[in-house]
Each structure stands twice: as C-alpha cells, then as structure tokens.
Short mmCIF file of C-alpha atoms in Angstrom, two decimals:
data_model
loop_
_atom_site.label_atom_id
_atom_site.label_comp_id
_atom_site.label_asym_id
_atom_site.label_seq_id
_atom_site.Cartn_x
_atom_site.Cartn_y
_atom_site.Cartn_z
CA MET A 1 -94.13 -78.64 51.02
CA THR A 2 -94.92 -81.94 52.72
CA GLU A 3 -93.80 -82.80 56.23
CA GLU A 4 -91.24 -85.22 54.74
CA GLU A 5 -89.72 -82.46 52.59
CA PHE A 6 -89.74 -80.09 55.56
CA LEU A 7 -87.94 -82.59 57.75
CA ALA A 8 -85.39 -83.45 55.07
CA LYS A 9 -84.39 -79.79 54.88
CA TYR A 10 -84.55 -79.12 58.61
CA ASP A 11 -81.21 -77.98 60.02
CA SER A 12 -81.09 -78.59 63.76
CA SER A 13 -77.59 -77.18 64.14
CA ILE A 14 -78.37 -73.50 63.62
CA TYR A 15 -79.13 -72.76 67.25
CA GLU A 16 -76.77 -73.14 70.16
CA LYS A 17 -78.00 -75.83 72.54
CA PRO A 18 -77.61 -76.48 76.25
CA SER A 19 -76.27 -79.72 77.68
CA VAL A 20 -78.69 -81.91 79.59
CA ALA A 21 -77.71 -84.07 82.54
CA VAL A 22 -79.57 -86.16 85.07
CA ASP A 23 -78.70 -86.11 88.76
CA VAL A 24 -80.02 -88.75 91.12
CA ALA A 25 -80.74 -88.33 94.82
CA LEU A 26 -80.61 -91.87 96.22
CA PHE A 27 -82.07 -92.09 99.72
CA THR A 28 -82.01 -94.92 102.19
CA ILE A 29 -82.68 -95.39 105.90
CA ARG A 30 -79.52 -96.22 107.81
CA ASP A 31 -78.72 -95.94 111.52
CA GLY A 32 -82.21 -94.61 112.16
CA GLN A 33 -81.80 -91.65 109.79
CA LEU A 34 -82.66 -90.68 106.25
CA GLN A 35 -79.35 -90.83 104.38
CA ILE A 36 -78.27 -89.87 100.87
CA LEU A 37 -75.59 -91.14 98.51
CA LEU A 38 -72.94 -88.58 97.62
CA ILE A 39 -69.67 -88.83 95.73
CA ARG A 40 -66.52 -86.91 96.56
CA ARG A 41 -65.60 -85.21 93.29
CA SER A 42 -62.17 -86.14 91.94
CA ASP A 43 -62.33 -83.75 88.96
CA HIS A 44 -62.81 -80.08 88.30
CA PRO A 45 -65.07 -78.21 88.72
CA HIS A 46 -65.91 -78.27 92.44
CA LEU A 47 -63.04 -80.70 93.01
CA GLY A 48 -63.27 -82.32 96.44
CA LYS A 49 -66.91 -81.37 97.04
CA LEU A 50 -69.75 -83.83 97.45
CA SER A 51 -72.13 -84.33 94.55
CA LEU A 52 -75.04 -86.47 93.47
CA PRO A 53 -74.41 -89.26 90.97
CA GLY A 54 -75.10 -87.87 87.52
CA VAL A 55 -74.51 -88.43 83.81
CA PHE A 56 -75.09 -86.52 80.61
CA VAL A 57 -78.19 -87.73 78.79
CA GLY A 58 -77.29 -89.72 75.70
CA MET A 59 -78.80 -88.66 72.37
CA GLU A 60 -80.55 -92.03 72.06
CA GLU A 61 -81.43 -92.43 75.70
CA THR A 62 -84.57 -91.45 77.60
CA LEU A 63 -84.30 -89.43 80.81
CA ASP A 64 -85.43 -92.41 82.89
CA ALA A 65 -82.78 -94.60 81.26
CA ALA A 66 -80.09 -92.02 81.93
CA ALA A 67 -81.09 -91.85 85.61
CA ALA A 68 -80.99 -95.63 85.89
CA ARG A 69 -77.56 -95.65 84.21
CA ALA A 70 -76.19 -93.04 86.64
CA LEU A 71 -77.28 -95.18 89.57
CA GLN A 72 -76.07 -98.40 88.05
CA GLN A 73 -72.61 -96.94 87.36
CA LYS A 74 -72.12 -95.57 90.85
CA THR A 75 -73.80 -98.25 92.96
CA GLY A 76 -74.35 -101.36 90.86
CA LEU A 77 -78.03 -101.14 91.79
CA GLU A 78 -80.71 -102.01 89.25
CA ASP A 79 -84.50 -102.15 89.39
CA ILE A 80 -84.90 -99.69 92.18
CA PHE A 81 -87.58 -97.07 92.80
CA LEU A 82 -86.78 -94.01 90.67
CA GLU A 83 -89.00 -91.00 90.07
CA GLN A 84 -88.47 -87.66 88.39
CA LEU A 85 -88.14 -84.81 90.86
CA TYR A 86 -87.59 -81.42 89.21
CA THR A 87 -85.61 -79.83 86.38
CA TRP A 88 -83.03 -77.19 87.25
CA GLY A 89 -82.15 -74.52 84.73
CA GLU A 90 -80.36 -71.62 86.37
CA VAL A 91 -78.09 -70.19 83.69
CA GLN A 92 -74.91 -70.25 85.80
CA ARG A 93 -75.51 -73.46 87.75
CA ASP A 94 -72.41 -75.13 86.28
CA PRO A 95 -69.20 -73.21 85.53
CA ARG A 96 -68.34 -75.38 82.50
CA MET A 97 -71.26 -74.46 80.30
CA ARG A 98 -75.04 -74.23 80.31
CA ILE A 99 -76.19 -77.54 81.79
CA ILE A 100 -79.84 -78.20 82.49
CA SER A 101 -80.26 -80.95 85.07
CA VAL A 102 -83.27 -83.24 85.28
CA SER A 103 -83.18 -84.55 88.84
CA TYR A 104 -84.59 -87.84 90.08
CA PHE A 105 -85.04 -89.30 93.50
CA ALA A 106 -84.49 -92.97 94.22
CA LEU A 107 -85.25 -95.09 97.28
CA VAL A 108 -83.61 -98.32 98.32
CA ASP A 109 -83.58 -100.74 101.22
CA ASN A 110 -80.29 -100.31 103.08
CA ASN A 111 -79.66 -104.07 102.95
CA ARG A 112 -79.39 -104.02 99.17
CA ILE A 113 -76.53 -101.57 99.08
CA ALA A 114 -72.98 -102.60 98.23
CA LEU A 115 -71.25 -99.57 96.84
CA THR A 116 -68.85 -100.12 93.98
CA GLU A 117 -67.46 -96.70 93.28
CA ASP A 118 -64.60 -95.25 95.30
CA GLY A 119 -65.60 -92.13 97.12
CA ALA A 120 -69.32 -92.94 97.12
CA GLN A 121 -70.80 -92.87 100.59
CA PHE A 122 -74.06 -92.30 102.44
CA TYR A 123 -74.47 -89.18 104.56
CA PRO A 124 -77.29 -88.23 106.95
CA VAL A 125 -79.50 -85.81 105.00
CA ASP A 126 -80.21 -83.38 107.80
CA GLU A 127 -76.53 -83.10 108.69
CA ILE A 128 -75.25 -82.66 105.15
CA LEU A 129 -77.80 -79.94 104.44
CA GLU A 130 -76.34 -78.01 107.38
CA MET A 131 -72.97 -78.07 105.59
CA ALA A 132 -73.94 -76.27 102.38
CA GLU A 133 -70.33 -75.40 101.48
CA GLU A 134 -69.51 -79.13 101.24
CA LEU A 135 -71.96 -79.65 98.37
CA ALA A 136 -71.16 -79.10 94.68
CA PHE A 137 -73.26 -77.08 92.21
CA ASP A 138 -76.91 -76.60 93.23
CA HIS A 139 -77.10 -80.06 94.77
CA HIS A 140 -78.10 -78.57 98.11
CA ARG A 141 -81.35 -77.44 96.50
CA ILE A 142 -81.89 -80.79 94.79
CA ILE A 143 -81.43 -82.71 98.04
CA THR A 144 -83.73 -80.32 99.89
CA CYS A 145 -86.34 -80.75 97.16
CA GLY A 146 -86.02 -84.54 97.34
CA ARG A 147 -86.43 -84.63 101.12
CA GLU A 148 -89.51 -82.41 100.79
CA ARG A 149 -91.02 -84.61 98.06
CA ILE A 150 -90.56 -87.75 100.15
CA ARG A 151 -92.23 -86.13 103.16
CA THR A 152 -95.14 -84.97 101.03
CA LYS A 153 -95.63 -88.28 99.25
CA VAL A 154 -95.21 -90.67 102.15
CA ASN A 155 -98.76 -90.06 103.39
CA TRP A 156 -100.61 -90.54 100.11
CA SER A 157 -98.50 -93.15 98.33
CA ASP A 158 -96.61 -96.37 98.95
CA ILE A 159 -93.12 -94.94 98.59
CA ALA A 160 -92.09 -95.95 102.13
CA PHE A 161 -92.13 -99.59 101.00
CA ALA A 162 -89.34 -98.83 98.54
CA LEU A 163 -87.10 -98.40 101.59
CA MET A 164 -88.13 -101.75 103.13
CA PRO A 165 -86.96 -105.31 102.56
CA GLU A 166 -89.59 -107.66 101.15
CA GLU A 167 -90.41 -108.99 104.59
CA PHE A 168 -90.68 -106.79 107.65
CA THR A 169 -92.38 -106.42 111.02
CA LEU A 170 -94.87 -103.69 111.80
CA PRO A 171 -92.50 -101.99 114.28
CA GLN A 172 -89.86 -101.83 111.52
CA LEU A 173 -92.34 -100.30 109.08
CA GLN A 174 -93.55 -97.80 111.66
CA THR A 175 -89.97 -96.72 112.37
CA VAL A 176 -89.42 -95.96 108.69
CA TYR A 177 -92.61 -93.87 108.52
CA GLU A 178 -91.57 -92.01 111.65
CA ILE A 179 -88.13 -91.23 110.25
CA LEU A 180 -89.58 -90.00 106.96
CA LEU A 181 -92.22 -87.86 108.63
CA GLY A 182 -89.93 -86.67 111.43
CA GLN A 183 -92.49 -87.45 114.12
CA LYS A 184 -93.70 -90.26 116.36
CA LEU A 185 -96.91 -92.03 115.34
CA TYR A 186 -99.58 -93.72 117.43
CA LYS A 187 -99.28 -97.45 116.99
CA ALA A 188 -103.02 -98.12 116.74
CA ASN A 189 -103.63 -95.37 114.17
CA PHE A 190 -100.61 -96.41 112.18
CA ARG A 191 -101.69 -100.05 112.00
CA LYS A 192 -105.23 -99.13 111.02
CA LYS A 193 -104.01 -96.88 108.24
CA LEU A 194 -101.46 -99.34 106.86
CA GLN A 195 -103.66 -102.41 107.16
CA GLU A 196 -104.92 -102.27 103.58
CA LYS A 197 -101.39 -102.03 102.15
CA ILE A 198 -99.88 -105.12 103.79
CA VAL A 199 -100.47 -108.85 104.18
CA GLU A 200 -99.46 -111.21 106.99
CA THR A 201 -97.07 -114.05 106.29
CA ASP A 202 -97.14 -117.19 108.41
CA LYS A 203 -93.68 -116.33 109.76
CA MET A 204 -92.59 -114.76 113.03
CA THR A 205 -89.29 -113.17 114.03
CA SER A 206 -87.11 -115.17 116.37
CA GLY A 207 -83.67 -115.18 117.85
CA ASP A 208 -83.59 -111.74 119.36
CA ALA A 209 -84.30 -110.47 122.84
CA HIS A 210 -87.82 -109.28 122.00
CA ARG A 211 -91.05 -111.18 121.83
CA PRO A 212 -91.52 -112.72 118.38
CA SER A 213 -93.19 -110.33 115.92
CA ARG A 214 -95.39 -111.20 112.98
CA ILE A 215 -93.70 -110.78 109.60
CA TYR A 216 -95.57 -108.93 106.85
CA ARG A 217 -95.19 -108.24 103.14
CA LYS A 218 -96.49 -105.41 100.99
CA LYS A 219 -99.77 -106.32 99.32
CA THR A 220 -99.32 -106.89 95.60
CA GLN A 221 -101.19 -104.38 93.52
CA THR A 222 -104.15 -105.98 91.82
CA VAL A 223 -105.29 -102.97 89.80
CA MET B 1 -54.26 -77.74 87.26
CA THR B 2 -56.50 -75.19 88.93
CA GLU B 3 -60.23 -74.96 88.31
CA GLU B 4 -59.63 -71.77 86.31
CA GLU B 5 -57.14 -73.55 84.02
CA PHE B 6 -59.50 -76.49 83.67
CA LEU B 7 -62.39 -74.25 82.68
CA ALA B 8 -60.28 -72.26 80.24
CA LYS B 9 -59.42 -75.47 78.37
CA TYR B 10 -62.90 -77.01 78.63
CA ASP B 11 -64.44 -77.70 75.22
CA SER B 12 -68.20 -77.99 75.54
CA SER B 13 -68.71 -78.68 71.84
CA ILE B 14 -67.33 -82.22 71.67
CA TYR B 15 -70.60 -83.93 72.51
CA GLU B 16 -73.80 -83.74 70.53
CA LYS B 17 -76.52 -82.00 72.53
CA PRO B 18 -80.28 -82.18 72.58
CA SER B 19 -82.54 -79.17 72.13
CA VAL B 20 -84.55 -78.05 75.14
CA ALA B 21 -88.00 -76.50 74.91
CA VAL B 22 -90.66 -75.49 77.39
CA ASP B 23 -94.35 -76.22 76.78
CA VAL B 24 -97.03 -74.55 78.86
CA ALA B 25 -100.44 -75.99 79.70
CA LEU B 26 -102.57 -72.92 80.52
CA PHE B 27 -105.82 -73.84 82.23
CA THR B 28 -108.85 -71.74 83.02
CA ILE B 29 -112.45 -72.30 84.04
CA ARG B 30 -114.87 -71.30 81.31
CA ASP B 31 -118.50 -72.28 80.72
CA GLY B 32 -118.42 -74.44 83.83
CA GLN B 33 -115.53 -76.58 82.58
CA LEU B 34 -111.79 -76.85 82.94
CA GLN B 35 -110.41 -75.57 79.64
CA ILE B 36 -106.94 -75.42 78.12
CA LEU B 37 -105.25 -73.09 75.65
CA LEU B 38 -104.16 -74.75 72.40
CA ILE B 39 -102.79 -73.39 69.17
CA ARG B 40 -103.58 -74.74 65.72
CA ARG B 41 -100.15 -75.38 64.19
CA SER B 42 -99.46 -73.46 60.98
CA ASP B 43 -96.06 -75.07 60.36
CA HIS B 44 -94.57 -78.51 59.92
CA PRO B 45 -94.30 -80.85 61.70
CA HIS B 46 -97.80 -81.84 62.81
CA LEU B 47 -99.24 -79.08 60.62
CA GLY B 48 -102.87 -78.39 61.48
CA LYS B 49 -102.83 -80.18 64.82
CA LEU B 50 -103.38 -78.55 68.19
CA SER B 51 -100.38 -77.90 70.41
CA LEU B 52 -99.44 -76.24 73.66
CA PRO B 53 -97.69 -72.86 73.51
CA GLY B 54 -93.95 -73.50 73.63
CA VAL B 55 -90.55 -71.98 72.92
CA PHE B 56 -86.97 -73.16 72.80
CA VAL B 57 -85.08 -72.24 75.96
CA GLY B 58 -82.61 -69.42 75.33
CA MET B 59 -78.98 -69.98 76.32
CA GLU B 60 -79.16 -67.08 78.78
CA GLU B 61 -82.68 -67.73 79.97
CA THR B 62 -83.94 -69.77 82.93
CA LEU B 63 -86.64 -72.39 82.42
CA ASP B 64 -89.16 -70.29 84.36
CA ALA B 65 -88.38 -67.28 82.21
CA ALA B 66 -88.81 -69.32 79.01
CA ALA B 67 -92.21 -70.56 80.21
CA ALA B 68 -93.30 -67.00 81.02
CA ARG B 69 -92.10 -65.88 77.60
CA ALA B 70 -94.05 -68.64 75.83
CA LEU B 71 -97.24 -67.51 77.57
CA GLN B 72 -96.59 -63.84 77.06
CA GLN B 73 -96.02 -64.33 73.33
CA LYS B 74 -99.17 -66.34 72.76
CA THR B 75 -101.59 -64.65 75.16
CA GLY B 76 -100.15 -61.32 76.28
CA LEU B 77 -100.57 -62.54 79.86
CA GLU B 78 -97.96 -61.69 82.49
CA ASP B 79 -97.67 -62.38 86.21
CA ILE B 80 -99.80 -65.46 86.22
CA PHE B 81 -99.51 -68.66 88.25
CA LEU B 82 -96.88 -70.89 86.61
CA GLU B 83 -95.38 -74.07 88.01
CA GLN B 84 -93.11 -76.73 86.59
CA LEU B 85 -94.93 -79.95 85.79
CA TYR B 86 -92.68 -82.66 84.33
CA THR B 87 -89.85 -83.08 81.84
CA TRP B 88 -90.44 -85.24 78.79
CA GLY B 89 -87.54 -87.00 77.13
CA GLU B 90 -88.74 -89.76 74.82
CA VAL B 91 -86.12 -90.01 72.10
CA GLN B 92 -88.57 -89.76 69.18
CA ARG B 93 -91.07 -87.31 70.66
CA ASP B 94 -90.38 -84.74 67.94
CA PRO B 95 -89.63 -85.70 64.31
CA ARG B 96 -87.27 -82.75 63.76
CA MET B 97 -84.60 -83.71 66.24
CA ARG B 98 -84.08 -84.71 69.85
CA ILE B 99 -86.07 -82.18 71.84
CA ILE B 100 -86.44 -82.49 75.59
CA SER B 101 -89.48 -80.58 76.81
CA VAL B 102 -89.80 -79.10 80.28
CA SER B 103 -93.53 -78.68 80.77
CA TYR B 104 -95.26 -76.14 82.99
CA PHE B 105 -98.82 -75.65 84.01
CA ALA B 106 -100.39 -72.23 84.39
CA LEU B 107 -103.71 -71.10 85.84
CA VAL B 108 -105.62 -67.93 85.10
CA ASP B 109 -108.96 -66.30 85.82
CA ASN B 110 -111.05 -66.46 82.67
CA ASN B 111 -111.83 -62.73 82.91
CA ARG B 112 -108.18 -61.81 82.40
CA ILE B 113 -107.91 -63.54 79.03
CA ALA B 114 -107.76 -61.60 75.79
CA LEU B 115 -105.96 -63.78 73.28
CA THR B 116 -103.60 -62.08 70.89
CA GLU B 117 -102.37 -64.88 68.68
CA ASP B 118 -104.40 -66.12 65.71
CA GLY B 119 -105.33 -69.73 66.09
CA ALA B 120 -105.06 -69.74 69.89
CA GLN B 121 -108.23 -70.93 71.56
CA PHE B 122 -109.49 -72.60 74.72
CA TYR B 123 -110.85 -76.15 74.53
CA PRO B 124 -112.61 -78.21 77.21
CA VAL B 125 -109.92 -80.50 78.64
CA ASP B 126 -112.04 -83.63 78.96
CA GLU B 127 -113.29 -83.33 75.36
CA ILE B 128 -109.92 -82.63 73.80
CA LEU B 129 -108.33 -85.59 75.59
CA GLU B 130 -110.94 -87.81 73.94
CA MET B 131 -109.62 -86.63 70.55
CA ALA B 132 -106.02 -87.78 70.85
CA GLU B 133 -105.42 -87.64 67.07
CA GLU B 134 -106.07 -83.87 67.13
CA LEU B 135 -103.11 -83.21 69.42
CA ALA B 136 -99.51 -82.69 68.26
CA PHE B 137 -96.43 -84.47 69.64
CA ASP B 138 -96.87 -85.93 73.15
CA HIS B 139 -99.07 -83.04 74.25
CA HIS B 140 -101.87 -85.46 75.11
CA ARG B 141 -99.66 -86.84 77.88
CA ILE B 142 -98.65 -83.37 79.07
CA ILE B 143 -102.28 -82.21 79.30
CA THR B 144 -103.27 -85.41 81.11
CA CYS B 145 -100.39 -84.90 83.54
CA GLY B 146 -101.44 -81.27 84.12
CA ARG B 147 -105.06 -82.17 84.83
CA GLU B 148 -103.87 -84.84 87.27
CA ARG B 149 -101.53 -82.44 89.05
CA ILE B 150 -104.28 -79.85 89.49
CA ARG B 151 -106.64 -82.45 90.94
CA THR B 152 -103.96 -83.64 93.35
CA LYS B 153 -102.90 -80.19 94.47
CA VAL B 154 -106.26 -78.53 94.82
CA ASN B 155 -106.91 -80.14 98.21
CA TRP B 156 -103.62 -79.30 99.87
CA SER B 157 -102.71 -75.97 98.32
CA ASP B 158 -104.25 -72.66 97.29
CA ILE B 159 -104.01 -73.18 93.53
CA ALA B 160 -107.78 -72.87 93.02
CA PHE B 161 -107.48 -69.15 93.83
CA ALA B 162 -105.25 -68.70 90.78
CA LEU B 163 -108.39 -69.37 88.72
CA MET B 164 -110.49 -66.79 90.59
CA PRO B 165 -110.86 -63.03 90.25
CA GLU B 166 -109.68 -60.98 93.25
CA GLU B 167 -113.23 -60.72 94.59
CA PHE B 168 -115.68 -63.59 94.56
CA THR B 169 -118.65 -65.11 96.34
CA LEU B 170 -118.52 -68.42 98.19
CA PRO B 171 -120.82 -70.12 95.65
CA GLN B 172 -118.43 -69.05 92.87
CA LEU B 173 -115.44 -70.45 94.76
CA GLN B 174 -117.25 -73.69 95.54
CA THR B 175 -118.15 -74.12 91.87
CA VAL B 176 -114.46 -73.86 90.90
CA TYR B 177 -113.47 -76.46 93.49
CA GLU B 178 -116.23 -78.75 92.27
CA ILE B 179 -115.11 -78.44 88.65
CA LEU B 180 -111.48 -79.13 89.54
CA LEU B 181 -112.32 -82.11 91.71
CA GLY B 182 -115.04 -83.42 89.42
CA GLN B 183 -117.52 -83.85 92.27
CA LYS B 184 -120.16 -81.97 94.23
CA LEU B 185 -119.15 -80.73 97.70
CA TYR B 186 -121.25 -80.16 100.81
CA LYS B 187 -121.68 -76.44 101.36
CA ALA B 188 -121.14 -76.55 105.13
CA ASN B 189 -117.97 -78.68 104.92
CA PHE B 190 -116.61 -76.58 102.10
CA ARG B 191 -117.10 -73.31 103.96
CA LYS B 192 -115.55 -74.69 107.11
CA LYS B 193 -112.50 -75.91 105.23
CA LEU B 194 -111.99 -72.72 103.22
CA GLN B 195 -112.69 -70.34 106.10
CA GLU B 196 -109.05 -69.89 107.04
CA LYS B 197 -108.03 -69.05 103.47
CA ILE B 198 -110.46 -66.18 102.81
CA VAL B 199 -111.59 -62.85 104.30
CA GLU B 200 -114.92 -61.07 104.04
CA THR B 201 -115.17 -57.71 102.35
CA ASP B 202 -117.90 -55.26 103.29
CA LYS B 203 -119.44 -55.66 99.82
CA MET B 204 -122.40 -57.70 98.63
CA THR B 205 -123.41 -58.76 95.12
CA SER B 206 -126.38 -56.95 93.67
CA GLY B 207 -128.26 -56.53 90.44
CA ASP B 208 -129.01 -60.15 89.69
CA ALA B 209 -132.04 -62.29 90.35
CA HIS B 210 -130.55 -64.01 93.41
CA ARG B 211 -130.36 -62.84 96.98
CA PRO B 212 -127.26 -60.67 97.51
CA SER B 213 -124.15 -62.73 98.38
CA ARG B 214 -121.25 -61.65 100.52
CA ILE B 215 -118.07 -60.91 98.54
CA TYR B 216 -114.78 -62.40 99.73
CA ARG B 217 -111.09 -62.09 98.94
CA LYS B 218 -108.22 -64.50 99.43
CA LYS B 219 -106.42 -63.96 102.70
CA THR B 220 -102.99 -62.43 102.17
CA GLN B 221 -100.23 -64.75 103.29
CA THR B 222 -98.64 -63.50 106.47
CA VAL B 223 -95.88 -66.09 106.78
#
C-alpha cells in the first residue's frame, strides 16, 4: 500500500478528540504596575468570573493565528508581541468538555490600548492573583506562569521593549525594568547593560517640571 | 438558566476538533555527544523515516501522563526527567489530519537505558539535524527546539544532573556540561560554580589508570 492509498482510507473520526483553545495573557504597565487584561464572563460556565481572552482554534488556523485573533477580537490590537507560554491539559479544567488550552503571553505599550469589548479591563497582576476565587478555570495558574516567564526573560531578552513606546527616556525604560523585576536597579549599571540595545535620537523631552531628558529608541536588529 | 442546566444541554460535538498528540525528545549523553532517541517508522505516513516517540492524548489523560506513557512504551523507562517544550500547530504538519503536537523533552543517564522497542535507537543530535530529509513530520524543528532549550537551561537550572548517574566524579560532570554547552570550561570556575549543588561522598574511584577521583552526589533540595 502506498502512502496515498493509506491516506485515502484513513478514518480520522474513529477516536474521540479533545477541543483545543488558546488563551492569551496580555500584560501592560499601567499606573506603575504590571497589569493584565481580563474579561468579566457573561456566559456559563464560571459566569461573572474574570477570564483571559480566548478562542477555540479553527481547523484551518495555526495556534499563533488563533492567539492573534483572540487578542484582535477583544482589544482591536494587531501586530503586538505574542509568544507561546505553556499548554494546559488537566482533564477537568473546563466543566463543558475536555479542552486543552495553549496559552500565550502578549506585551503592549499602555498608550496603544483602546479596549473595544464591554467588560474587558486591566487589573494589577499581583492584586488579582491574591483573589483566586475571582478567576475562571485555571487562569490563575496561567497568569502566574506568564508573570514568571516575563521575570525570567527580561534579563536575557529584549521583551521589556515590547512594553515601551517607540521613543522613551532612560528613566522611563529603567522604571519598566524595575517593575518587571520587582526591584530597584542602580542607574549606572542599568545604563551600561542597556547601552548596546538602544540608540540616541537628537530629541530631548520638554514641557515638564524636570530637566530635559534625552530621548532614545530601541536599536534595530541587524542580524 | 443555572450553570448545571447549561452544562446539561451543552453539546460538545457541534464543532470539528483537531487531534492532539504528544511527542517526546529523549536526550542522553553517549560516546561524548548529545544523542536523541528516534524510531524508524514502520507505518504510513512517512514510512521508513525517523520520528520521535509519540502517542495520541487519551481523553482521560493529562499531557504529562501521555508523555510519560509514550516514553514508557518505547523505552521501558519510568520516573525520568520530563518537561514540556512547545506546542506545534501548523495546519498541514501531518498528512493524515489536523494533529496538534505538545512536545516534551526528557533527559536520562545513558546507563539506565535498555531499549525495548525494535527500531528505536539513539542518534547524535548534531548529525541527525544535518540530515533533515531523514526525519518525519516537523520533528526536525522539535529536536532543534529541544537542543536549544537544554543549552539555555543548563546554566540556570540543575537539568544537567538528569543526565548523570547518582554518583559521579567532577571530571565526569564537567564533561557533561561541556557537551551540553558546546564549549570547554575552566576547571576552577566550574568547580566554584557547581560547589553549592553537590556533596562529597567518602568514596573514591579506583581500578583505572588515573589517580583516584573523589565521588560526588547531587545535593538534595532542602527548600
């Protein structure tokens, strides 16, 4: 039997299959805190609880595309930083049926956000994780995992820039690193370490009570 | 309508669903190289090509349990280091049907391996990745991803010990680190860095042509 003959006879319906969803943990920095987008559920199950934006994966859709669609539907945002986080497969994680969830985390500059969906709102991550009974399904674990991944990656990657506008001052960038890491950083060390990732513009801040600060941009990758 | 009423009426069969599999990349150190377990396929599709051990996820089985089952079936190994790697969802990645694969990587001491399945064999990772046409499905990408994850994690975790026997000498441990990182390490730096992770035994090696070496064990976590 050739592979063509094998495939022509193959019956994919003989086994029961799980459903597959994606859930997206969208983080931003707002009011000096790491915050996350959650939606108050208006349907059963877990009616009234807060959940991550999610969709079922279409049969002709990649996982990345499904994650982008979930975000686009709930926030209108496109072209934002999106990375796979972890896949959750506890048998009873959803009361409707067996649903395996591929989770993603996303990062966005607070200034880009204009929420479109009713009931979608940002919540401080540390506070919401203290209120486990407010969260639907296993989303407490997904959010915890996302916060952990960000903290781990911030030191050896450029993910912090996904939370920044295109132009920023060094104090603004340092504040974002400090919020993500949960600790104060020494200015001199921070600038030395970040130096290779950024480039000066010829612009300075103006119009506020502080001394003007130099404005920087992220260095474009030239790899 | 209460949640109970909603769930009683819920019809999970209205949407078409993908299949979900797990694929496991089992690595060991053998003959001074990082090697990976592959199975010569005896069925369509991709008949005759090399593939990772994998199984379809059972409806009442967690992803971790499915990964452990895949390994147990193909190698007889139980209780080995197993960690989720990445989930692969390209629409056409399998010619039979839409199959989403949750990949895992596993690490084992070479001395524990006694393969049970015909056609299962270890291959040097760097060599097999040079022969992309030998590998079934998208397993080239999964193996590449696994090798990358090991290299990233070896410096900030204890995963190297999952490749070691319970008792080892410092030169043996250093060799494993060097193979994983793909570079030679300075003995003094290495010992200083690893010191907090290991404990001396009162035993020494004997019976070979070298000077006796102190035998060590991994320090038991006391967290």
